[in-house]
Amino acid sequence: MNKSLQEVLLVDDNEADNFLHRAVLEDMAIAERITERLNGQEALDYLLTPDEQGRYPSPDLICLDINMPVMSGWEFLDAYEQLPAERRRGVVVMMLTTSLNPEDAELARKRSTIGAFSNKPLTASKVLQLIEEHFPERG
């Protein structure tokens, strides 16, 4: 697959999960850039920091863990949803979790910001399904 996404942001405190998810994405050659942050606060700080030209990062896809120290995935979403709509436009948030709590899946369904909810690990088939559903013009 050609690199259909400019950037994927991996937000997970588990470095082994980040390593595996990066490997899946790199094997698929799906993104120009893959960025990793270890908790919601680091991810939020990243999104709020402009580059030298004053442009803010705008990943196409954010893969977000739920249970993290410092700032959880839910807390990240609360803060992320306060960003201006134009900064969030076109961004798909995929919650990836090991949580077996059915309430997490139900909460995710109720949040329009969340485009996909899945159990870890991220797999090529999950990525392809996400691309087909949310980025059909790029698949």
CSV table of C-alpha atoms in Angstrom, one decimal:
chain,number,residue,atom,x,y,z
A,1,MET,CA,0.0,0.0,0.0
A,2,ASN,CA,1.3,3.5,-0.8
A,3,LYS,CA,1.7,5.9,2.1
A,4,SER,CA,-1.9,7.1,2.3
A,5,LEU,CA,-1.6,8.9,5.6
A,6,GLN,CA,0.7,11.8,6.4
A,7,GLU,CA,1.0,11.0,10.1
A,8,VAL,CA,-0.1,8.5,12.7
A,9,LEU,CA,0.2,9.4,16.4
A,10,LEU,CA,0.6,6.4,18.7
A,11,VAL,CA,-0.4,7.3,22.3
A,12,ASP,CA,0.4,4.4,24.7
A,13,ASP,CA,2.4,4.1,27.9
A,14,ASN,CA,3.4,0.5,26.9
A,15,GLU,CA,6.5,0.8,24.8
A,16,ALA,CA,6.2,-2.8,23.6
A,17,ASP,CA,2.7,-2.0,22.2
A,18,ASN,CA,4.1,1.2,20.5
A,19,PHE,CA,7.0,-0.9,19.0
A,20,LEU,CA,4.5,-3.6,17.7
A,21,HIS,CA,2.1,-1.0,16.4
A,22,ARG,CA,4.9,1.0,14.7
A,23,ALA,CA,6.1,-2.3,13.1
A,24,VAL,CA,2.6,-3.1,11.7
A,25,LEU,CA,2.3,0.4,10.2
A,26,GLU,CA,5.8,0.4,8.8
A,27,ASP,CA,5.3,-3.0,7.2
A,28,MET,CA,2.2,-1.7,5.6
A,29,ALA,CA,4.0,1.4,4.4
A,30,ILE,CA,0.8,3.3,5.4
A,31,ALA,CA,2.2,6.6,6.8
A,32,GLU,CA,4.8,9.1,6.0
A,33,ARG,CA,5.5,9.7,9.7
A,34,ILE,CA,4.8,7.7,12.9
A,35,THR,CA,5.0,9.7,16.1
A,36,GLU,CA,4.9,8.1,19.6
A,37,ARG,CA,3.9,9.7,22.9
A,38,LEU,CA,3.7,7.8,26.2
A,39,ASN,CA,0.6,9.3,27.8
A,40,GLY,CA,-2.3,11.7,27.0
A,41,GLN,CA,-0.5,14.8,28.4
A,42,GLU,CA,2.6,14.2,26.1
A,43,ALA,CA,0.2,13.7,23.2
A,44,LEU,CA,-1.7,16.9,24.0
A,45,ASP,CA,1.5,18.9,24.4
A,46,TYR,CA,2.7,17.6,21.1
A,47,LEU,CA,-0.5,18.7,19.4
A,48,LEU,CA,-0.4,22.1,21.0
A,49,THR,CA,3.2,22.9,20.0
A,50,PRO,CA,3.6,24.6,16.6
A,51,ASP,CA,6.6,24.0,14.3
A,52,GLU,CA,9.0,26.7,13.2
A,53,GLN,CA,6.5,27.8,10.6
A,54,GLY,CA,3.7,28.1,13.2
A,55,ARG,CA,1.9,25.0,11.9
A,56,TYR,CA,0.4,22.6,14.5
A,57,PRO,CA,0.8,18.9,14.1
A,58,SER,CA,-2.3,17.3,12.5
A,59,PRO,CA,-2.1,13.6,12.4
A,60,ASP,CA,-4.5,11.8,10.2
A,61,LEU,CA,-4.9,9.0,12.8
A,62,ILE,CA,-4.5,8.9,16.5
A,63,CYS,CA,-4.2,5.4,18.1
A,64,LEU,CA,-5.1,6.0,21.7
A,65,ASP,CA,-4.8,3.8,24.7
A,66,ILE,CA,-7.3,4.2,27.5
A,67,ASN,CA,-5.4,3.4,30.7
A,68,MET,CA,-2.2,5.5,31.0
A,69,PRO,CA,-0.5,7.3,33.8
A,70,VAL,CA,-0.4,11.2,34.0
A,71,MET,CA,-3.4,11.5,31.6
A,72,SER,CA,-5.7,8.7,30.5
A,73,GLY,CA,-7.2,8.3,27.0
A,74,TRP,CA,-10.5,9.6,28.3
A,75,GLU,CA,-8.9,12.6,29.9
A,76,PHE,CA,-6.9,13.2,26.6
A,77,LEU,CA,-10.2,13.2,24.7
A,78,ASP,CA,-11.8,15.7,27.1
A,79,ALA,CA,-8.9,18.1,26.4
A,80,TYR,CA,-8.6,17.2,22.7
A,81,GLU,CA,-12.3,18.0,22.1
A,82,GLN,CA,-11.7,21.6,23.4
A,83,LEU,CA,-9.3,22.2,20.5
A,84,PRO,CA,-10.8,24.3,17.6
A,85,ALA,CA,-12.9,22.2,15.2
A,86,GLU,CA,-10.6,23.0,12.3
A,87,ARG,CA,-7.7,21.5,14.2
A,88,ARG,CA,-9.6,18.3,14.6
A,89,ARG,CA,-11.2,18.1,11.2
A,90,GLY,CA,-10.2,15.0,9.3
A,91,VAL,CA,-8.5,13.4,12.3
A,92,VAL,CA,-9.6,9.8,13.2
A,93,VAL,CA,-9.2,8.7,16.8
A,94,MET,CA,-8.9,4.9,17.2
A,95,MET,CA,-9.1,3.7,20.8
A,96,LEU,CA,-6.9,0.6,21.3
A,97,THR,CA,-7.2,-1.1,24.6
A,98,THR,CA,-6.7,-4.3,26.6
A,99,SER,CA,-9.6,-3.3,28.7
A,100,LEU,CA,-12.4,-5.9,28.9
A,101,ASN,CA,-14.7,-3.5,30.5
A,102,PRO,CA,-17.9,-3.3,28.4
A,103,GLU,CA,-18.4,0.2,29.7
A,104,ASP,CA,-15.3,1.4,27.8
A,105,ALA,CA,-16.8,0.2,24.5
A,106,GLU,CA,-20.1,1.8,25.3
A,107,LEU,CA,-18.5,5.1,26.3
A,108,ALA,CA,-16.5,5.0,23.0
A,109,ARG,CA,-19.7,4.5,21.0
A,110,LYS,CA,-21.2,7.6,22.5
A,111,ARG,CA,-18.2,9.9,21.7
A,112,SER,CA,-18.3,11.2,18.2
A,113,THR,CA,-14.6,12.0,18.4
A,114,ILE,CA,-13.8,8.3,18.4
A,115,GLY,CA,-13.9,6.8,14.9
A,116,ALA,CA,-13.0,3.2,15.9
A,117,PHE,CA,-12.7,1.1,19.1
A,118,SER,CA,-10.6,-2.1,19.1
A,119,ASN,CA,-8.8,-4.4,21.4
A,120,LYS,CA,-5.0,-4.5,21.1
A,121,PRO,CA,-2.9,-5.3,19.3
A,122,LEU,CA,-3.2,-3.2,16.1
A,123,THR,CA,-3.2,-5.5,13.1
A,124,ALA,CA,-2.9,-5.0,9.4
A,125,SER,CA,-6.5,-6.1,8.9
A,126,LYS,CA,-7.7,-3.5,11.5
A,127,VAL,CA,-5.7,-0.8,9.8
A,128,LEU,CA,-7.1,-1.7,6.4
A,129,GLN,CA,-10.7,-1.7,7.7
A,130,LEU,CA,-10.1,1.7,9.3
A,131,ILE,CA,-8.7,3.1,6.0
A,132,GLU,CA,-11.6,1.7,4.0
A,133,GLU,CA,-14.1,3.2,6.5
A,134,HIS,CA,-12.6,6.6,7.2
A,135,PHE,CA,-10.2,7.3,4.4
A,136,PRO,CA,-11.8,5.6,1.4
A,137,GLU,CA,-10.2,8.1,-1.1
A,138,ARG,CA,-6.8,7.0,0.1
A,139,GLY,CA,-7.2,3.2,0.3
